[in-house]
Amino acid sequence: MGWYIPFWGLRQRSAVIVRPALCRDIDRPNPHSAEPGTHLSGVNRTPADGRVRRALPRPNPSANPVGTWKQGVDPPMRELTRRLSLSAAGALLAGTAALSGASAPAYADPVEPGSAQAAEQPTLTYGQDVSNYQPQHDWAASPAQFGIIKATEGTDFRDAAFSRHWSELGKKGIVRGAYHYGHPGNDPIVEAEHFLSVVHAQPSQAGDLLVLDLETTDGKSVEEVNAWAKAWLAHVKAETGITPMFYSGWNFADTYGKGLAEYPLWVAHYSKPKGTVTPPADWKSWTIHQYSDSPIDQNVSALSPDELRALGRASA
């Protein structure tokens, strides 16, 4: 059963049929219309993982002031699409709640402790990741047991919300991490040093995680992208003593991530139930599974909070 919700002025569609489980897919271009690691105009999902790339929509990632959008460049289509999707989802959930007399949960459905469903599932640690798309995310009220934040992108972009998120996670006392969105068209060492300079400018605590988010090729070959990732990850490990995580969509990681199994895997795969993803490429296991981007990027880890901390900074 679906609800009829008209949208005018969006990709010249007069209406779409929306089902609650598919609300985040409103106005997605054809997910099969691009090869792994390429960009389409607007927002797209890859065939294998059903996720959205989260790069800044700037022609030159190194050309803009810190934490700002280039004048004349529209805000990201991902955020526009997310707002439309959430508006539709909110209307649907509100209608359902009005009929049932109950309010809808904000996040993923919890598993009742001691239930048959809980007995069938392994213990998973719930987490969220954010960027300047969610500058005022309320970490104090969040059920997350870990949080990962965008810190940098390219050679000079610093996420304007990073400092606030980092501080709020420190107050909450849960596992926290910082990620860098990489561009293989740049020097990997320059990008790694930019990331470390921003992270090191903030107070640190034991267990802090470092992450490379790699989702684009910048027109480079499989071998070049793979070598770029290895150089970035190895440099961060050598400089900090922390083995950084590698984040990407399943399809991209399977194509460009070979030989990176020494780095813990954070993989996005939205078409798989949480915690059931099969590791891509050479990885034998996954560390974090990003299973949804609605109403916020949602993740589960196969590790406990203490085990996650053990992957991060040894001391403050």
Short mmCIF file of C-alpha atoms in Angstrom, two decimals:
data_model
loop_
_atom_site.label_atom_id
_atom_site.label_comp_id
_atom_site.label_asym_id
_atom_site.label_seq_id
_atom_site.Cartn_x
_atom_site.Cartn_y
_atom_site.Cartn_z
CA MET A 1 0.00 0.00 0.00
CA GLY A 2 1.36 3.46 -0.80
CA TRP A 3 0.48 7.09 -0.17
CA TYR A 4 0.07 9.56 -3.01
CA ILE A 5 2.19 12.64 -2.34
CA PRO A 6 2.62 15.26 -5.13
CA PHE A 7 5.97 16.94 -5.68
CA TRP A 8 6.11 19.70 -8.29
CA GLY A 9 9.28 21.23 -9.73
CA LEU A 10 11.53 18.30 -8.79
CA ARG A 11 13.05 16.55 -11.82
CA GLN A 12 9.81 17.54 -13.67
CA ARG A 13 7.82 14.80 -11.93
CA SER A 14 4.19 15.51 -11.14
CA ALA A 15 3.87 12.89 -8.43
CA VAL A 16 5.55 9.93 -6.83
CA ILE A 17 4.26 6.97 -4.86
CA VAL A 18 5.94 6.85 -1.46
CA ARG A 19 6.06 3.84 0.83
CA PRO A 20 7.33 4.27 4.40
CA ALA A 21 10.26 1.89 4.00
CA LEU A 22 11.40 3.71 0.85
CA CYS A 23 11.03 7.35 1.84
CA ARG A 24 14.74 8.07 1.60
CA ASP A 25 14.69 7.06 -2.07
CA ILE A 26 12.52 9.97 -3.26
CA ASP A 27 13.92 11.57 -6.42
CA ARG A 28 17.02 9.39 -6.72
CA PRO A 29 18.52 9.17 -10.20
CA ASN A 30 18.92 5.69 -11.63
CA PRO A 31 21.40 3.91 -9.31
CA HIS A 32 22.59 1.75 -12.18
CA SER A 33 23.51 4.63 -14.47
CA ALA A 34 27.12 5.09 -13.35
CA GLU A 35 30.12 2.88 -12.79
CA PRO A 36 31.52 2.53 -9.24
CA GLY A 37 33.48 5.54 -8.10
CA THR A 38 32.09 8.05 -10.60
CA HIS A 39 29.99 11.12 -9.84
CA LEU A 40 26.61 11.92 -11.34
CA SER A 41 25.01 15.33 -11.19
CA GLY A 42 22.75 15.60 -8.17
CA VAL A 43 22.57 12.68 -5.78
CA ASN A 44 23.09 9.04 -6.59
CA ARG A 45 23.31 5.60 -5.10
CA THR A 46 25.62 2.84 -6.18
CA PRO A 47 24.02 -0.44 -7.29
CA ALA A 48 25.57 -2.60 -4.60
CA ASP A 49 25.24 -0.56 -1.44
CA GLY A 50 22.26 1.75 -2.03
CA ARG A 51 23.98 4.72 -0.42
CA VAL A 52 24.60 8.37 -1.22
CA ARG A 53 28.04 9.87 -1.65
CA ARG A 54 28.72 12.72 0.77
CA ALA A 55 31.30 14.90 -0.94
CA LEU A 56 30.97 18.66 -1.07
CA PRO A 57 29.53 19.66 -4.46
CA ARG A 58 32.41 21.98 -5.35
CA PRO A 59 34.27 21.96 -8.70
CA ASN A 60 37.55 22.53 -6.85
CA PRO A 61 37.62 21.20 -3.26
CA SER A 62 40.67 23.33 -2.47
CA ALA A 63 39.22 26.63 -3.68
CA ASN A 64 36.72 27.52 -0.96
CA PRO A 65 37.11 29.17 2.45
CA VAL A 66 37.03 26.94 5.48
CA GLY A 67 33.57 25.60 6.25
CA THR A 68 31.81 27.60 3.55
CA TRP A 69 30.15 27.05 0.18
CA LYS A 70 31.54 28.77 -2.89
CA GLN A 71 29.43 31.79 -3.85
CA GLY A 72 27.02 30.89 -6.62
CA VAL A 73 27.17 27.16 -5.96
CA ASP A 74 23.96 25.64 -4.67
CA PRO A 75 23.91 23.69 -1.40
CA PRO A 76 24.34 19.94 -1.83
CA MET A 77 21.58 18.01 -3.58
CA ARG A 78 21.99 15.35 -0.90
CA GLU A 79 20.74 17.77 1.74
CA LEU A 80 17.86 18.93 -0.46
CA THR A 81 16.87 15.36 -1.18
CA ARG A 82 17.18 14.46 2.50
CA ARG A 83 14.95 17.35 3.54
CA LEU A 84 12.31 16.35 1.00
CA SER A 85 12.57 12.72 2.03
CA LEU A 86 12.29 13.55 5.70
CA SER A 87 9.35 15.87 5.08
CA ALA A 88 7.52 13.07 3.30
CA ALA A 89 8.53 10.56 5.95
CA GLY A 90 7.43 12.92 8.69
CA ALA A 91 4.04 13.37 7.10
CA LEU A 92 3.58 9.63 6.73
CA LEU A 93 4.70 8.86 10.27
CA ALA A 94 2.58 11.65 11.69
CA GLY A 95 -0.46 10.28 9.89
CA THR A 96 0.26 6.79 11.11
CA ALA A 97 0.76 8.02 14.66
CA ALA A 98 -2.49 9.97 14.54
CA LEU A 99 -4.39 6.86 13.51
CA SER A 100 -2.76 4.65 16.10
CA GLY A 101 -2.52 7.22 18.88
CA ALA A 102 1.21 6.55 19.24
CA SER A 103 4.27 8.63 18.37
CA ALA A 104 6.89 7.33 15.93
CA PRO A 105 10.44 6.61 17.13
CA ALA A 106 13.19 8.97 15.99
CA TYR A 107 15.73 6.29 15.19
CA ALA A 108 15.92 2.62 14.27
CA ASP A 109 13.52 0.25 15.98
CA PRO A 110 15.11 -0.99 19.20
CA VAL A 111 15.26 -4.68 19.98
CA GLU A 112 13.52 -5.56 23.23
CA PRO A 113 16.08 -7.08 25.65
CA GLY A 114 15.30 -10.72 26.40
CA SER A 115 13.03 -11.08 23.37
CA ALA A 116 13.31 -13.83 20.78
CA GLN A 117 14.54 -11.24 18.29
CA ALA A 118 17.31 -10.19 20.65
CA ALA A 119 18.36 -13.81 21.14
CA GLU A 120 18.69 -14.25 17.38
CA GLN A 121 20.88 -11.18 16.87
CA PRO A 122 24.51 -10.73 17.89
CA THR A 123 25.24 -7.86 20.25
CA LEU A 124 25.68 -4.71 18.20
CA THR A 125 26.87 -1.28 19.30
CA TYR A 126 24.80 1.58 17.88
CA GLY A 127 26.39 4.75 16.53
CA GLN A 128 25.77 7.83 14.41
CA ASP A 129 27.92 9.95 12.12
CA VAL A 130 27.39 13.61 11.25
CA SER A 131 28.88 16.56 9.43
CA ASN A 132 27.93 20.17 8.79
CA TYR A 133 24.64 18.84 7.43
CA GLN A 134 23.63 18.37 11.10
CA PRO A 135 25.38 21.27 12.87
CA GLN A 136 23.07 21.21 15.92
CA HIS A 137 22.71 17.46 16.40
CA ASP A 138 21.77 16.82 20.03
CA TRP A 139 24.37 14.33 21.21
CA ALA A 140 23.18 14.53 24.82
CA ALA A 141 19.78 13.13 23.81
CA SER A 142 21.15 10.69 21.25
CA PRO A 143 21.07 6.93 21.95
CA ALA A 144 24.40 6.55 20.14
CA GLN A 145 27.19 4.65 21.85
CA PHE A 146 29.73 6.04 19.41
CA GLY A 147 29.84 9.07 17.14
CA ILE A 148 32.01 9.87 14.14
CA ILE A 149 32.30 13.38 12.73
CA LYS A 150 33.51 14.87 9.48
CA ALA A 151 36.61 16.96 10.15
CA THR A 152 38.12 17.77 6.76
CA GLU A 153 37.99 17.29 3.01
CA GLY A 154 40.64 17.74 0.35
CA THR A 155 43.65 19.89 1.16
CA ASP A 156 42.11 22.81 3.06
CA PHE A 157 38.41 22.34 3.84
CA ARG A 158 37.54 22.15 7.54
CA ASP A 159 34.01 21.20 8.55
CA ALA A 160 32.50 24.19 10.34
CA ALA A 161 30.60 21.97 12.80
CA PHE A 162 33.55 19.75 13.71
CA SER A 163 34.66 21.59 16.86
CA ARG A 164 31.17 21.62 18.34
CA HIS A 165 30.49 17.96 17.61
CA TRP A 166 33.92 16.94 18.95
CA SER A 167 33.34 18.85 22.17
CA GLU A 168 29.81 17.49 22.67
CA LEU A 169 30.98 13.92 22.19
CA GLY A 170 33.75 14.52 24.72
CA LYS A 171 31.16 15.70 27.25
CA LYS A 172 28.94 12.70 26.56
CA GLY A 173 31.87 10.37 27.15
CA ILE A 174 31.16 7.91 24.32
CA VAL A 175 33.58 6.65 21.68
CA ARG A 176 34.24 9.36 19.13
CA GLY A 177 36.03 9.54 15.81
CA ALA A 178 36.97 12.03 13.10
CA TYR A 179 36.90 11.38 9.38
CA HIS A 180 38.53 12.93 6.32
CA TYR A 181 36.85 12.90 2.91
CA GLY A 182 39.63 12.08 0.47
CA HIS A 183 40.22 13.25 -3.09
CA PRO A 184 42.69 11.06 -5.03
CA GLY A 185 43.34 13.97 -7.39
CA ASN A 186 45.41 15.60 -4.62
CA ASP A 187 48.63 14.57 -2.89
CA PRO A 188 47.67 11.99 -0.20
CA ILE A 189 50.30 13.22 2.24
CA VAL A 190 49.14 16.83 1.96
CA GLU A 191 45.56 15.72 2.62
CA ALA A 192 46.63 13.54 5.55
CA GLU A 193 48.61 16.39 7.11
CA HIS A 194 45.65 18.75 6.72
CA PHE A 195 43.41 16.23 8.49
CA LEU A 196 45.87 15.70 11.34
CA SER A 197 46.41 19.43 11.83
CA VAL A 198 42.67 19.98 12.33
CA VAL A 199 42.20 16.97 14.63
CA HIS A 200 45.29 17.75 16.69
CA ALA A 201 44.03 21.30 17.26
CA GLN A 202 41.21 19.82 19.37
CA PRO A 203 41.51 18.19 22.81
CA SER A 204 42.11 14.45 22.56
CA GLN A 205 41.05 11.52 24.71
CA ALA A 206 41.96 7.85 24.84
CA GLY A 207 40.08 5.85 22.23
CA ASP A 208 39.69 8.61 19.63
CA LEU A 209 39.29 7.05 16.17
CA LEU A 210 40.66 8.32 12.85
CA VAL A 211 38.98 7.50 9.53
CA LEU A 212 39.58 7.90 5.79
CA ASP A 213 36.32 8.33 3.87
CA LEU A 214 37.01 7.48 0.22
CA GLU A 215 34.12 7.55 -2.24
CA THR A 216 35.41 9.24 -5.41
CA THR A 217 38.14 8.56 -7.95
CA ASP A 218 38.72 12.09 -9.28
CA GLY A 219 39.19 10.37 -12.64
CA LYS A 220 42.03 8.16 -11.43
CA SER A 221 42.44 4.47 -12.25
CA VAL A 222 41.75 1.61 -9.84
CA GLU A 223 45.48 1.21 -9.23
CA GLU A 224 46.00 4.93 -8.62
CA VAL A 225 43.09 5.22 -6.20
CA ASN A 226 44.24 2.13 -4.34
CA ALA A 227 47.81 3.45 -4.06
CA TRP A 228 46.47 6.83 -2.89
CA ALA A 229 44.46 5.20 -0.11
CA LYS A 230 47.43 3.12 1.01
CA ALA A 231 49.65 6.20 1.16
CA TRP A 232 47.13 8.24 3.18
CA LEU A 233 46.41 5.45 5.65
CA ALA A 234 50.08 4.54 6.11
CA HIS A 235 51.04 8.17 6.73
CA VAL A 236 48.37 8.72 9.37
CA LYS A 237 49.35 5.48 11.09
CA ALA A 238 53.04 6.42 11.08
CA GLU A 239 52.36 9.92 12.43
CA THR A 240 49.91 8.97 15.17
CA GLY A 241 50.43 5.31 16.05
CA ILE A 242 46.70 4.83 15.39
CA THR A 243 45.58 2.39 12.72
CA PRO A 244 42.94 4.44 10.89
CA MET A 245 39.67 3.00 9.64
CA PHE A 246 38.70 2.89 5.98
CA TYR A 247 35.15 3.99 5.10
CA SER A 248 33.34 3.59 1.80
CA GLY A 249 30.30 2.12 0.15
CA TRP A 250 30.43 -1.64 -0.39
CA ASN A 251 30.72 -1.38 -4.16
CA PHE A 252 33.52 1.18 -4.08
CA ALA A 253 35.43 -0.68 -1.38
CA ASP A 254 35.20 -3.92 -3.31
CA THR A 255 36.66 -2.29 -6.41
CA TYR A 256 39.26 0.07 -4.95
CA GLY A 257 39.99 -1.36 -1.51
CA LYS A 258 42.04 -4.45 -2.29
CA GLY A 259 45.10 -4.81 -0.08
CA LEU A 260 43.66 -2.62 2.69
CA ALA A 261 42.50 -5.37 5.03
CA GLU A 262 44.98 -4.33 7.73
CA TYR A 263 42.78 -1.27 8.29
CA PRO A 264 39.44 -1.73 10.12
CA LEU A 265 36.50 -1.51 7.73
CA TRP A 266 33.56 0.85 8.08
CA VAL A 267 31.28 -0.06 5.19
CA ALA A 268 28.02 1.50 4.00
CA HIS A 269 25.41 -0.91 2.66
CA TYR A 270 21.80 0.19 2.94
CA SER A 271 20.11 -2.74 1.25
CA LYS A 272 21.34 -5.18 3.90
CA PRO A 273 19.76 -5.44 7.37
CA LYS A 274 21.97 -3.92 10.02
CA GLY A 275 24.90 -6.10 10.98
CA THR A 276 24.47 -8.59 8.12
CA VAL A 277 26.78 -7.15 5.46
CA THR A 278 29.41 -9.40 3.84
CA PRO A 279 32.89 -7.79 3.81
CA PRO A 280 34.09 -6.60 0.38
CA ALA A 281 37.50 -7.08 -1.27
CA ASP A 282 40.13 -8.64 1.06
CA TRP A 283 38.48 -7.88 4.41
CA LYS A 284 37.54 -10.92 6.47
CA SER A 285 35.28 -8.92 8.76
CA TRP A 286 33.72 -5.51 9.11
CA THR A 287 34.06 -3.19 12.11
CA ILE A 288 31.17 -0.78 11.47
CA HIS A 289 28.16 -1.17 9.18
CA GLN A 290 26.39 2.01 8.10
CA TYR A 291 22.94 0.64 7.33
CA SER A 292 20.78 3.76 6.90
CA ASP A 293 20.90 7.50 6.28
CA SER A 294 17.41 8.22 7.61
CA PRO A 295 16.73 10.27 9.64
CA ILE A 296 20.49 10.49 10.21
CA ASP A 297 23.45 8.30 9.23
CA GLN A 298 23.00 5.21 11.41
CA ASN A 299 25.58 2.54 12.14
CA VAL A 300 26.20 -0.58 14.15
CA SER A 301 29.50 -2.08 15.20
CA ALA A 302 30.24 -5.72 15.84
CA LEU A 303 32.59 -4.52 18.60
CA SER A 304 31.73 -3.33 22.09
CA PRO A 305 32.46 0.30 23.02
CA ASP A 306 35.62 -0.80 24.84
CA GLU A 307 36.76 -2.80 21.82
CA LEU A 308 36.17 0.21 19.58
CA ARG A 309 38.23 2.39 21.93
CA ALA A 310 41.07 -0.11 21.69
CA LEU A 311 41.33 0.71 17.97
CA GLY A 312 41.90 4.39 18.70
CA ARG A 313 44.30 6.66 20.50
CA ALA A 314 46.21 4.94 23.30
CA SER A 315 46.11 7.95 25.65
CA ALA A 316 44.91 11.54 25.72
#
